[in-house]
PDB file of C-alpha atoms in Angstrom:
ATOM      1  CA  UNK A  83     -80.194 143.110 -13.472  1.00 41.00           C
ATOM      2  CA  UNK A  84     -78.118 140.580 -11.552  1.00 43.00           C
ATOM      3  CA  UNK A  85     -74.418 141.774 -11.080  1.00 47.00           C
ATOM      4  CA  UNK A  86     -71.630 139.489 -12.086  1.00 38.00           C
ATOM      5  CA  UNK A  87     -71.145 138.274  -8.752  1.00 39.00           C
ATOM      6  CA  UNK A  88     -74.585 136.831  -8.197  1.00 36.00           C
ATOM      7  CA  UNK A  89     -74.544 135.505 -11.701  1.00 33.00           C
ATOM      8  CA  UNK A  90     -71.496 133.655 -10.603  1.00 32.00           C
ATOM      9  CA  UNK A  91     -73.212 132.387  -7.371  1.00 36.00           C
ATOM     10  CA  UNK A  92     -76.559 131.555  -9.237  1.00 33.00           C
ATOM     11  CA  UNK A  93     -74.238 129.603 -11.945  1.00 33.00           C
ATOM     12  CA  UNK A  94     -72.364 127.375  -8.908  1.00 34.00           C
ATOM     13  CA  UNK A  95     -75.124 126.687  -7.381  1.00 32.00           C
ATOM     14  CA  UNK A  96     -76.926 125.084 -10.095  1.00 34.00           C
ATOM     15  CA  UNK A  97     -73.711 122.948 -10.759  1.00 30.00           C
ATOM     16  CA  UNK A  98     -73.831 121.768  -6.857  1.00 33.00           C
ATOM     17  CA  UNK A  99     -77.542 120.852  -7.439  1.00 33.00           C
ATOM     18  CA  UNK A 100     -76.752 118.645 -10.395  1.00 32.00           C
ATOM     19  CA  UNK A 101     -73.854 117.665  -8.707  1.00 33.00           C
ATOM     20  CA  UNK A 102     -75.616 116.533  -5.593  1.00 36.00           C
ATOM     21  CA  UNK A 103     -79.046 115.216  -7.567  1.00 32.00           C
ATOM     22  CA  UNK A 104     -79.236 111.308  -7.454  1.00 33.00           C
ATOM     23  CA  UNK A 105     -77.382 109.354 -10.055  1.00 40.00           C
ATOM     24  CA  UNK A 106     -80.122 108.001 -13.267  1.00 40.00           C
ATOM     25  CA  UNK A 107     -81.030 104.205 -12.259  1.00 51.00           C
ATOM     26  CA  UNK A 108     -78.102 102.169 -13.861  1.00 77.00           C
ATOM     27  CA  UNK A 109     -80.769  99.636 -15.206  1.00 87.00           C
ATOM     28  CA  UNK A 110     -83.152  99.778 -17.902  1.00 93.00           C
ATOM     29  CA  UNK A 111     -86.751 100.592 -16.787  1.00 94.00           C
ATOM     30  CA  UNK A 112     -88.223  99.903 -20.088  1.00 96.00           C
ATOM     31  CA  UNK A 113     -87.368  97.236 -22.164  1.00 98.00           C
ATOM     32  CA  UNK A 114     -89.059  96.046 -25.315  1.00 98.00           C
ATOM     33  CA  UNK A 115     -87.633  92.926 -26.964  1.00 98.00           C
ATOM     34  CA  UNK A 116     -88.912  92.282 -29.845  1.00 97.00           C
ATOM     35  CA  UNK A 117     -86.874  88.384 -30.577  1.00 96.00           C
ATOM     36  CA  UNK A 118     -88.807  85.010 -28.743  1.00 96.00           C
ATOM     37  CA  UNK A 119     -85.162  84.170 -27.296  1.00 96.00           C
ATOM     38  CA  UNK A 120     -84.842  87.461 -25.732  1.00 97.00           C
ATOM     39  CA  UNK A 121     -87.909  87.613 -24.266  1.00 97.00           C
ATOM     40  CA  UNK A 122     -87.232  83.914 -21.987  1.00 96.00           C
ATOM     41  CA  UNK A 123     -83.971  85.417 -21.011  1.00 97.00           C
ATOM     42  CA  UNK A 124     -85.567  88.964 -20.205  1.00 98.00           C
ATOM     43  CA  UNK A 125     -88.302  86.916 -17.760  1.00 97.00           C
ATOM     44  CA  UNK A 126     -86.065  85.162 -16.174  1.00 97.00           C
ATOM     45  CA  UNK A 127     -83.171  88.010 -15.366  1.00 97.00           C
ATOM     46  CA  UNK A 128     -85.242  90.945 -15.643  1.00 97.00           C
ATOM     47  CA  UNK A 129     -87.282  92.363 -12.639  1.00 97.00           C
ATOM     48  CA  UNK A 130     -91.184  92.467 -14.047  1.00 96.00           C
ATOM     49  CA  UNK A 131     -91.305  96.039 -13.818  1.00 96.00           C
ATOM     50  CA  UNK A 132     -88.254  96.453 -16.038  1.00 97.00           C
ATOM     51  CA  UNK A 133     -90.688  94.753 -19.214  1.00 98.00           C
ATOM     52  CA  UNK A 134     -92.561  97.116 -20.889  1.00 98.00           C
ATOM     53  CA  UNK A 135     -93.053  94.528 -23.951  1.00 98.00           C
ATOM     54  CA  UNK A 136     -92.688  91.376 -25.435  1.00 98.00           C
ATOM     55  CA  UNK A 137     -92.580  90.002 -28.680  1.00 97.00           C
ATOM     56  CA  UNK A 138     -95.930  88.932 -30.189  1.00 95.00           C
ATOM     57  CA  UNK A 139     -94.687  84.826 -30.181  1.00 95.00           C
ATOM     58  CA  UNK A 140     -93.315  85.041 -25.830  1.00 96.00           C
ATOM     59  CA  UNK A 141     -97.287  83.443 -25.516  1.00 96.00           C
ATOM     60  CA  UNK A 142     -97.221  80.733 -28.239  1.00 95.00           C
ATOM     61  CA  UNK A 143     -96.757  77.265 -26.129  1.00 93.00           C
ATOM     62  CA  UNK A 144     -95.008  75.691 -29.162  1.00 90.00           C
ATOM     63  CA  UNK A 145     -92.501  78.170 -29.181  1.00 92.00           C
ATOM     64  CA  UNK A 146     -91.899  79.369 -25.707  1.00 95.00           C
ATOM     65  CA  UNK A 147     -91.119  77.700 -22.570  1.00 95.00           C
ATOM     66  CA  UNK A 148     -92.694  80.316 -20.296  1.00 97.00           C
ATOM     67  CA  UNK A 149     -96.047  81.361 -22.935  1.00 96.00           C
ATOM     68  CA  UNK A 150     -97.700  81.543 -19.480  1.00 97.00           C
ATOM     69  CA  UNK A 151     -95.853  83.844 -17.801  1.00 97.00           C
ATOM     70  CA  UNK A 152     -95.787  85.807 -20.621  1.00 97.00           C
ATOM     71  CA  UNK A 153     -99.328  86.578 -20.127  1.00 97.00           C
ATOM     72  CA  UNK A 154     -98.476  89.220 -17.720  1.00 97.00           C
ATOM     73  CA  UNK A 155     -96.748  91.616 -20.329  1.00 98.00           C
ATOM     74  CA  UNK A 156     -98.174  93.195 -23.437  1.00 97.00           C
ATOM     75  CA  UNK A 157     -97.138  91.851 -26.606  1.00 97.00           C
ATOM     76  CA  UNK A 158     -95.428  93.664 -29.865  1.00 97.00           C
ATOM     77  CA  UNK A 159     -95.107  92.734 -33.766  1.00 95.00           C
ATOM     78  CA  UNK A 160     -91.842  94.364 -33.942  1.00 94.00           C
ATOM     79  CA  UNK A 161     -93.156  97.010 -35.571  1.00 95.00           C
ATOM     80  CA  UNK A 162     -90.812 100.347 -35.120  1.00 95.00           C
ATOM     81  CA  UNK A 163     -93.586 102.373 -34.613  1.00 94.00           C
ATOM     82  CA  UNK A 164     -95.178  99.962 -31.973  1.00 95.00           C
ATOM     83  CA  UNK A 165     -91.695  99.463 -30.287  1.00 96.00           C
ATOM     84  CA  UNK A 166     -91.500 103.286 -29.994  1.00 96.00           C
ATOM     85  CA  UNK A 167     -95.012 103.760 -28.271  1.00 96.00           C
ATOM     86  CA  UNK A 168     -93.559 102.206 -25.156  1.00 96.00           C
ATOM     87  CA  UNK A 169     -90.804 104.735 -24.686  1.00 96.00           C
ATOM     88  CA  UNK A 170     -87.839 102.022 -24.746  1.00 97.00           C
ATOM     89  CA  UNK A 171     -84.565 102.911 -22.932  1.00 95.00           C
ATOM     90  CA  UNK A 172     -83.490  99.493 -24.271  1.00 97.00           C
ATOM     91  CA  UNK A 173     -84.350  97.007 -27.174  1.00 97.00           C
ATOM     92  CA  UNK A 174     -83.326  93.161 -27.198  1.00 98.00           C
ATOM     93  CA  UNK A 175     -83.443  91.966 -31.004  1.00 97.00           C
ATOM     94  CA  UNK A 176     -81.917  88.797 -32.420  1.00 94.00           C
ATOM     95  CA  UNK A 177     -78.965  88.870 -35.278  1.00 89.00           C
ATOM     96  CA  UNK A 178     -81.856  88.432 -38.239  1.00 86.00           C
ATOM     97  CA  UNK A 179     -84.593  89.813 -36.456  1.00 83.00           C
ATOM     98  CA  UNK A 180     -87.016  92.673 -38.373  1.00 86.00           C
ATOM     99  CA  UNK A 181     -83.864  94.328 -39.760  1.00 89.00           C
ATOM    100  CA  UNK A 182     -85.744  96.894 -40.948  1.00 93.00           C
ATOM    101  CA  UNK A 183     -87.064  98.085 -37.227  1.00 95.00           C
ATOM    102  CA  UNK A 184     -83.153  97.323 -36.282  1.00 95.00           C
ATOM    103  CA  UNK A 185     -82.077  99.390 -38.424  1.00 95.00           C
ATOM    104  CA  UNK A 186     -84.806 102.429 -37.901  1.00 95.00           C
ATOM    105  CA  UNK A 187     -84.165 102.010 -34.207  1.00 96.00           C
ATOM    106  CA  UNK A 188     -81.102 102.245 -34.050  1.00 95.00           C
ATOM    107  CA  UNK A 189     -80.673 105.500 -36.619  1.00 95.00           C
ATOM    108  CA  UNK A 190     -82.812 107.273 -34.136  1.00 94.00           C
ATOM    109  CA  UNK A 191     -80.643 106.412 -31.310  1.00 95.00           C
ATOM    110  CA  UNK A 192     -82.505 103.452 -29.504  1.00 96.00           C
ATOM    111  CA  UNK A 193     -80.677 101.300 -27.310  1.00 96.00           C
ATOM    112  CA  UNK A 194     -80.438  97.702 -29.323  1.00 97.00           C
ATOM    113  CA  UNK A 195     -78.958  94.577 -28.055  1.00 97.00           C
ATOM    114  CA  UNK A 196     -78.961  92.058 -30.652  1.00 96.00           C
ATOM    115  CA  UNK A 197     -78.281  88.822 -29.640  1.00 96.00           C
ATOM    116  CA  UNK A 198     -76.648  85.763 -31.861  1.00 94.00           C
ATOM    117  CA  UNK A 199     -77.653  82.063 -32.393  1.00 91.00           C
ATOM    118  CA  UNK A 200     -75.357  80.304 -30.415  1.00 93.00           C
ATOM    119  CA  UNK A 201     -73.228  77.358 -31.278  1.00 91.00           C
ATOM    120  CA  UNK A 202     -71.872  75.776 -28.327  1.00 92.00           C
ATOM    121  CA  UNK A 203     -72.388  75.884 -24.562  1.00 94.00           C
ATOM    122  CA  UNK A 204     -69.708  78.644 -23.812  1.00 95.00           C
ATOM    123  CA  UNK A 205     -71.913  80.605 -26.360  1.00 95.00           C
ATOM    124  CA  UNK A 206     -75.223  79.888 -24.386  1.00 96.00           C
ATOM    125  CA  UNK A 207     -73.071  80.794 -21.409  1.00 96.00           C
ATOM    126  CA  UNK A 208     -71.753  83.661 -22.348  1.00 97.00           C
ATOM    127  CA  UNK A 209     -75.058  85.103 -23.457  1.00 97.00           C
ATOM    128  CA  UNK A 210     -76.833  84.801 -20.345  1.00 97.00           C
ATOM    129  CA  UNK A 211     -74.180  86.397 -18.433  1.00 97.00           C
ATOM    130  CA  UNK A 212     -74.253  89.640 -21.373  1.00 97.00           C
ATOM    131  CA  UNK A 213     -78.105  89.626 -20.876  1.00 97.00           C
ATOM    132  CA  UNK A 214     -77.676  90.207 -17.469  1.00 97.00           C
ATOM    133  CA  UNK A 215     -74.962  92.922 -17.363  1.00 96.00           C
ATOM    134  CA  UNK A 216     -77.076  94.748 -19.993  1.00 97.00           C
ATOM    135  CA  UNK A 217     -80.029  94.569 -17.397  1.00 96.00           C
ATOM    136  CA  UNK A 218     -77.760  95.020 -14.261  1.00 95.00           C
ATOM    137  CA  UNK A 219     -78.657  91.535 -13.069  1.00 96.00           C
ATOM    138  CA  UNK A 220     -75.431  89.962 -13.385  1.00 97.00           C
ATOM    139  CA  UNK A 221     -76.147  87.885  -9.960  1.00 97.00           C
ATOM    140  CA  UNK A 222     -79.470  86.334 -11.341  1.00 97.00           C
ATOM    141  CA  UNK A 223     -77.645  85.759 -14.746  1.00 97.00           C
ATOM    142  CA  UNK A 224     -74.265  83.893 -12.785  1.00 97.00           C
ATOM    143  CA  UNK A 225     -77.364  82.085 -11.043  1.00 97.00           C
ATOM    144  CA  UNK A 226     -78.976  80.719 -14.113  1.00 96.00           C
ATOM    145  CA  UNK A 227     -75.846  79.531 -15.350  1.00 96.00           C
ATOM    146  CA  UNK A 228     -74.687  77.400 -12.711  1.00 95.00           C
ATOM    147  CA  UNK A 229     -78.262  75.973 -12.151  1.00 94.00           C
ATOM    148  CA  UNK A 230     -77.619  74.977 -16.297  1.00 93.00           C
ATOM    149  CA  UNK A 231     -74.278  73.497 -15.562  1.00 92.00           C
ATOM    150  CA  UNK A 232     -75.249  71.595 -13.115  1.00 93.00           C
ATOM    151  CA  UNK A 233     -78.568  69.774 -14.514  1.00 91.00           C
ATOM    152  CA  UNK A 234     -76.260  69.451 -18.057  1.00 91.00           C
ATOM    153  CA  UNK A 235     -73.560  67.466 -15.992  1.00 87.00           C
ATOM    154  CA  UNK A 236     -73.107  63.535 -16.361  1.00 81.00           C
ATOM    155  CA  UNK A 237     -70.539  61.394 -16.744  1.00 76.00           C
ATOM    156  CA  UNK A 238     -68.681  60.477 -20.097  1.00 82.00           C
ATOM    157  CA  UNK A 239     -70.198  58.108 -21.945  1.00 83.00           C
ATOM    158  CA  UNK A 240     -67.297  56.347 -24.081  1.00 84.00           C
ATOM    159  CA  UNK A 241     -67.260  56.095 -27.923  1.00 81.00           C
ATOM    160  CA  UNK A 242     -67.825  52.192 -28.258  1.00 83.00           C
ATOM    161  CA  UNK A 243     -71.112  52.614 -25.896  1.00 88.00           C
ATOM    162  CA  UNK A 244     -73.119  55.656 -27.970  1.00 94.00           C
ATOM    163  CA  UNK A 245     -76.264  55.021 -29.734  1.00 95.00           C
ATOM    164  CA  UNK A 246     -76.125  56.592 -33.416  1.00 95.00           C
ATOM    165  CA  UNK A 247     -78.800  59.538 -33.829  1.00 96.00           C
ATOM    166  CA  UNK A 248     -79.837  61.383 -36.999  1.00 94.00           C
ATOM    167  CA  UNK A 249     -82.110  64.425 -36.542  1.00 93.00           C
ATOM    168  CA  UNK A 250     -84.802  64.687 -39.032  1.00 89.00           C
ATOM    169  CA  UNK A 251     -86.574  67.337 -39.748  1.00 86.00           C
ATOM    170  CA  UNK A 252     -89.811  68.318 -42.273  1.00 82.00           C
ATOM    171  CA  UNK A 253     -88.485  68.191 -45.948  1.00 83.00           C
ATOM    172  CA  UNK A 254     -85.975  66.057 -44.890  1.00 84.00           C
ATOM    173  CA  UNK A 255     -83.034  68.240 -43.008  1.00 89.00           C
ATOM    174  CA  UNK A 256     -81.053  67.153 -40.715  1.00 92.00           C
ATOM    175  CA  UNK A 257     -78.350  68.752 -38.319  1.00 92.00           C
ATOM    176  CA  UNK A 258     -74.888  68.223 -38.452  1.00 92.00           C
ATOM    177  CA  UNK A 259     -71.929  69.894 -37.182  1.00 92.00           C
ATOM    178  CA  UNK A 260     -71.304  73.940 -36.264  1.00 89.00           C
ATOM    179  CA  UNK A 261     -74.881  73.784 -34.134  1.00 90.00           C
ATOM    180  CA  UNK A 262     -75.875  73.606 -30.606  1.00 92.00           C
ATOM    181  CA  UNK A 263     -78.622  70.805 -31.504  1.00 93.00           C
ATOM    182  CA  UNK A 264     -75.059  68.632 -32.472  1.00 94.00           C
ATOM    183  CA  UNK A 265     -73.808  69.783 -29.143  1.00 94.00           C
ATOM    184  CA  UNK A 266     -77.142  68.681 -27.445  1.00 95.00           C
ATOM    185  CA  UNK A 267     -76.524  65.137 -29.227  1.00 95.00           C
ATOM    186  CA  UNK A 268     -73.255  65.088 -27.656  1.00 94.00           C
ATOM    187  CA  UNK A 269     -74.291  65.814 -24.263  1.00 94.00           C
ATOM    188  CA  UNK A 270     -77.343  62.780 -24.633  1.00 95.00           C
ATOM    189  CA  UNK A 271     -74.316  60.724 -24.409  1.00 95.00           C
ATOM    190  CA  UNK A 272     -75.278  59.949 -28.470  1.00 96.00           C
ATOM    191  CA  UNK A 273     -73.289  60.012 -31.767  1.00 96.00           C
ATOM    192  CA  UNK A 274     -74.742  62.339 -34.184  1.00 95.00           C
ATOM    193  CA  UNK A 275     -74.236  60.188 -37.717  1.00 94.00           C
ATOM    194  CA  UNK A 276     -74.945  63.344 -39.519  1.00 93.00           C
ATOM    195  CA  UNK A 277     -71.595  64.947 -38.144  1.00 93.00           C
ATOM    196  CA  UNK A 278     -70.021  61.932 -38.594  1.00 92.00           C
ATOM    197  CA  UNK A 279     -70.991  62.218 -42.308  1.00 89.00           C
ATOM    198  CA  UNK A 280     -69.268  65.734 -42.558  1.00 89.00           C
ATOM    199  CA  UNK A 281     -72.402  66.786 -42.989  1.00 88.00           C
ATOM    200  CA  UNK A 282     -72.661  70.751 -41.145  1.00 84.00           C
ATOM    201  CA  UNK A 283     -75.528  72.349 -39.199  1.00 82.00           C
ATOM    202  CA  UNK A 284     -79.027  72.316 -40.975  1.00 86.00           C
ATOM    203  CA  UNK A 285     -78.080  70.144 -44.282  1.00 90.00           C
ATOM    204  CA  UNK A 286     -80.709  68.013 -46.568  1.00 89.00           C
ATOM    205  CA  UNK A 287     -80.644  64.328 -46.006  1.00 88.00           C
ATOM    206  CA  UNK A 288     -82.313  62.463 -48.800  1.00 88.00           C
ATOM    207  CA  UNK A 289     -84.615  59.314 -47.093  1.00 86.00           C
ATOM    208  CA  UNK A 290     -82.861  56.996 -49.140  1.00 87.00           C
ATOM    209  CA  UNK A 291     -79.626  57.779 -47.308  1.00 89.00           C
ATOM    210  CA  UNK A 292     -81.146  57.576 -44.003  1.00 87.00           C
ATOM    211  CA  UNK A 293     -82.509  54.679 -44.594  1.00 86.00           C
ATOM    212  CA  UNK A 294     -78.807  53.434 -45.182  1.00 88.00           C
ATOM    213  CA  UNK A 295     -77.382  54.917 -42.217  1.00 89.00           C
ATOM    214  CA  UNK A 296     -79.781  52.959 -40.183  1.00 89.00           C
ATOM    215  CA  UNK A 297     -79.654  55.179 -36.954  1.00 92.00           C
ATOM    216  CA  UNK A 298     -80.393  53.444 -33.140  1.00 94.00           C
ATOM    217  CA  UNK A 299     -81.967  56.479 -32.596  1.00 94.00           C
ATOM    218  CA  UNK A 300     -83.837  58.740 -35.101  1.00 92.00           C
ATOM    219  CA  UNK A 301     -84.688  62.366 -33.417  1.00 92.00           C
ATOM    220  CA  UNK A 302     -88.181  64.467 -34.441  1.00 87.00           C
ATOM    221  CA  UNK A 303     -90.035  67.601 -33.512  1.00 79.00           C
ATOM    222  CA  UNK A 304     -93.138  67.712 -31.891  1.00 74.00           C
ATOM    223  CA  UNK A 305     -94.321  69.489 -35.029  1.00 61.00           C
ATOM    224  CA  UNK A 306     -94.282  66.052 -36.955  1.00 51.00           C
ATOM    225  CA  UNK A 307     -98.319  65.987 -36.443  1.00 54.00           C
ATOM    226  CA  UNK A 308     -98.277  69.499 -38.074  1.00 55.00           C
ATOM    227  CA  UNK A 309    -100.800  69.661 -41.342  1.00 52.00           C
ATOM    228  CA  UNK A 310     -98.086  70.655 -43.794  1.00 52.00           C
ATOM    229  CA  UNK A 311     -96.909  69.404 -46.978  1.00 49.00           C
ATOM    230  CA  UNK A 312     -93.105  69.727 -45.308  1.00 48.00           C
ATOM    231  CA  UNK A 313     -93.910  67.467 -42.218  1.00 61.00           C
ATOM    232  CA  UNK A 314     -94.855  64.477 -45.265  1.00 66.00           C
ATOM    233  CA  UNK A 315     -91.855  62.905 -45.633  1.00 64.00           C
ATOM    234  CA  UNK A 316     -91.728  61.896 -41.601  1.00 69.00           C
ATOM    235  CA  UNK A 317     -94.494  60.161 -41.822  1.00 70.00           C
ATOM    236  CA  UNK A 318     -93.068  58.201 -44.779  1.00 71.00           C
ATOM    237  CA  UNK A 319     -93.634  53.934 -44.344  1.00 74.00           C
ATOM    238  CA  UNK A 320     -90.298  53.386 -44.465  1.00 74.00           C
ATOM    239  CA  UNK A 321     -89.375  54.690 -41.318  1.00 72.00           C
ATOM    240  CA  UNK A 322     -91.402  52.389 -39.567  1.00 70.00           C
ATOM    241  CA  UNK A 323     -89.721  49.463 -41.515  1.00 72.00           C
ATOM    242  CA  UNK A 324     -86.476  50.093 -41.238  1.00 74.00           C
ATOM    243  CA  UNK A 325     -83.185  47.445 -41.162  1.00 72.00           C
ATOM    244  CA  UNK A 326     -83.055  47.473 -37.567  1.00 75.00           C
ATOM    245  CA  UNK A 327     -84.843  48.462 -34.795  1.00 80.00           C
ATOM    246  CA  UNK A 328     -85.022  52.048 -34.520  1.00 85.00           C
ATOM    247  CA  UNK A 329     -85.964  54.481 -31.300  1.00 89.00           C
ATOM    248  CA  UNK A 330     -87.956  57.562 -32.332  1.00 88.00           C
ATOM    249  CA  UNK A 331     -87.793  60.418 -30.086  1.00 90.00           C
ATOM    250  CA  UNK A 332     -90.097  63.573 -30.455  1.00 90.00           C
ATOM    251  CA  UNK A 333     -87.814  66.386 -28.599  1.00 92.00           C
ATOM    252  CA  UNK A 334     -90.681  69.747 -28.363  1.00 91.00           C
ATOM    253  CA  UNK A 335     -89.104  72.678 -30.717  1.00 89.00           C
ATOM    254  CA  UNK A 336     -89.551  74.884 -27.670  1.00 92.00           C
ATOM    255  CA  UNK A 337     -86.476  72.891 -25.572  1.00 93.00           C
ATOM    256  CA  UNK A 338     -83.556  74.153 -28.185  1.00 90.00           C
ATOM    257  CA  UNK A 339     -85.015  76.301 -30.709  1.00 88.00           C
ATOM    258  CA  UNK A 340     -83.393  79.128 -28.685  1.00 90.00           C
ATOM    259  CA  UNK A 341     -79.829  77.525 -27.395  1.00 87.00           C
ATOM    260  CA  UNK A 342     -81.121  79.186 -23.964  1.00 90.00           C
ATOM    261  CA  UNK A 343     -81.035  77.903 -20.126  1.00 91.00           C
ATOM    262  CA  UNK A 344     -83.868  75.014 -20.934  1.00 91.00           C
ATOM    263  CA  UNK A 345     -81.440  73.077 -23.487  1.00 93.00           C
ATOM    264  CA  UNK A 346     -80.638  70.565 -20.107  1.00 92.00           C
ATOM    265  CA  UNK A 347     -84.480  69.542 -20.501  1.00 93.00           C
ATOM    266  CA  UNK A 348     -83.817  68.662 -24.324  1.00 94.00           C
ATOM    267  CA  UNK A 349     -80.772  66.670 -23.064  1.00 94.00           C
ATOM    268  CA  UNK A 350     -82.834  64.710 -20.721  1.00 94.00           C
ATOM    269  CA  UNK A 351     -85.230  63.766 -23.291  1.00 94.00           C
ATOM    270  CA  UNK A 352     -82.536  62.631 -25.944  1.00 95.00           C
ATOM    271  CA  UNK A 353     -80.557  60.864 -22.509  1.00 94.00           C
ATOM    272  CA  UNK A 354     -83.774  58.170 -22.175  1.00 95.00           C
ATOM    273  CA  UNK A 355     -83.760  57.657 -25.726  1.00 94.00           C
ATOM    274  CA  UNK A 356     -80.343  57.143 -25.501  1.00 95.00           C
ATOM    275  CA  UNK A 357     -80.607  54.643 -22.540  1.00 93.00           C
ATOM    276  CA  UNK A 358     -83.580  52.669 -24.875  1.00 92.00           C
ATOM    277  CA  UNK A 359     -81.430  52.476 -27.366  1.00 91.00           C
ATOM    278  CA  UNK A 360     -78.644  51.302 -25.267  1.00 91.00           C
ATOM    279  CA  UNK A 361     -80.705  48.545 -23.747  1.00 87.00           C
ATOM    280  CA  UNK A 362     -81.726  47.655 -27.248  1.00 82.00           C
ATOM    281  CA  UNK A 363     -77.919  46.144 -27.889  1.00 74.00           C
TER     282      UNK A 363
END
């Protein structure tokens, strides 16, 4: 047997080894997000090779703004199990996504970054730039912000010259206050009525009052064609005959259902509307 010298010298020089052995890669090689918002962000910052999987809606072209490029990764139900079959070193969720598979993920010591619906710009802002410190692509994520800021900036339209706008949505909700969609209004250089009426984010808005309000502008989804019982009420006569003229605008789900970097091309949509509306007057 080995005196306690050599032990000794065996012992150092497996420290040295580990001490001299490369340092793990600081970024995640496989990342799994199981949350449609976290999978644009994860395209866009991520290198390909860090993917391993996306949720099972990154393809849907109502939904996502890059269902084509999403082709190129395998898709997941959010399933714990399913997550788990691609060996994750890190998991993307959203606040109310699967709780369940949070939950279960996260008691056997996954890596989970859950991400929150955000409210205002700084929000959108600040998520981008947490998406790409958790990937080590904080360049790429500074990137996308400033190319945001700049297509978002315009100059500020004054009270007296904003169109009215009321969102309207299938069963008849509207958005009010407390959401980035009232931000987005904002930005169109339009007056959200809804707000005005104290009314706060996703509220109901019986037709009768819209129909009172009277908006310049009246703001739908592209799902207004949808076959559902819901989408009914926008296809109601009355909005074709209301008080005044009225500009209808169909913004695609896809532009803000996420608060993400393509919220400027929602913007630019609602901006024309705006500058029908204006020429309207």
């Amino acid at each position: 047997m080995p005196g306690p010298w050599l032990t000794y010298c065996l012992a150092a020089v497996a420290v040295l080894a580990v001490a001299d052995a490369p340092p793990a890669a600081a970024r995640p090689q496989h990342i799994v997000s199981i949350n449609l918002c976290a999978d644009q962000l994860l395209m866009r910052l991520a290198d390909p090779d860090q993917i391993a999987s996306l949720s099972y809606f990154s393809r849907d072209a109502s939904m996502s703004n890059l269902a084509e490029e999403a082709r190129a990764f395998p898709r997941n139900r959010g399933l714990a199990e399913e997550v788990m079959r691609y060996k994750p070193d890190m998991v993307f969720a959203g606040r109310y996504t699967k709780r369940v598979t949070v939950d279960l993920l996260k008691r056997i010591g996954v890596d989970v970054v859950e991400l929150d619906v955000p409210r205002s710009l700084p929000d959108i802002e600040a998520q981008i730039r947490r998406v790409g410190a958790e990937l080590g692509q904080e360049a790429r994520a500074e990137a996308l912000v400033q190319e945001m800021e700049a297509r978002l900036a315009t100059e500020e339209v004054p009270a007296s010259e904003r169109p009215s706008a009321i969102v309207y949505e299938p069963n008849g909700y509207t958005v009010g206050a407390g959401s980035i969609i009232n931000v987005l209004i904002s930005l169109a250089g339009l007056e959200n009525l809804a707000a005005e009426k104290g009314l706060e984010s996703y509220s109901r808005l019986p037709l009768e009052k819209l129909v009172a309000l009277s908006p310049d502008v009246l703001v739908v989804g592209d799902y207004r064609d949808a076959p559902a019982v819901a989408n009914e009420i926008l296809h109601h006569p009355v909005l074709s005959r209301m008080p005044r003229p009225m500009e209808i605008v169909s913004v695609p789900q896809r532009l803000w259902m996420c608060g993400g970097p393509d919220i400027f091309k929602a913007v630019e949509v609602l901006r024309q509307a705006a500058d029908k509306a204006r020429a309207r007057q």
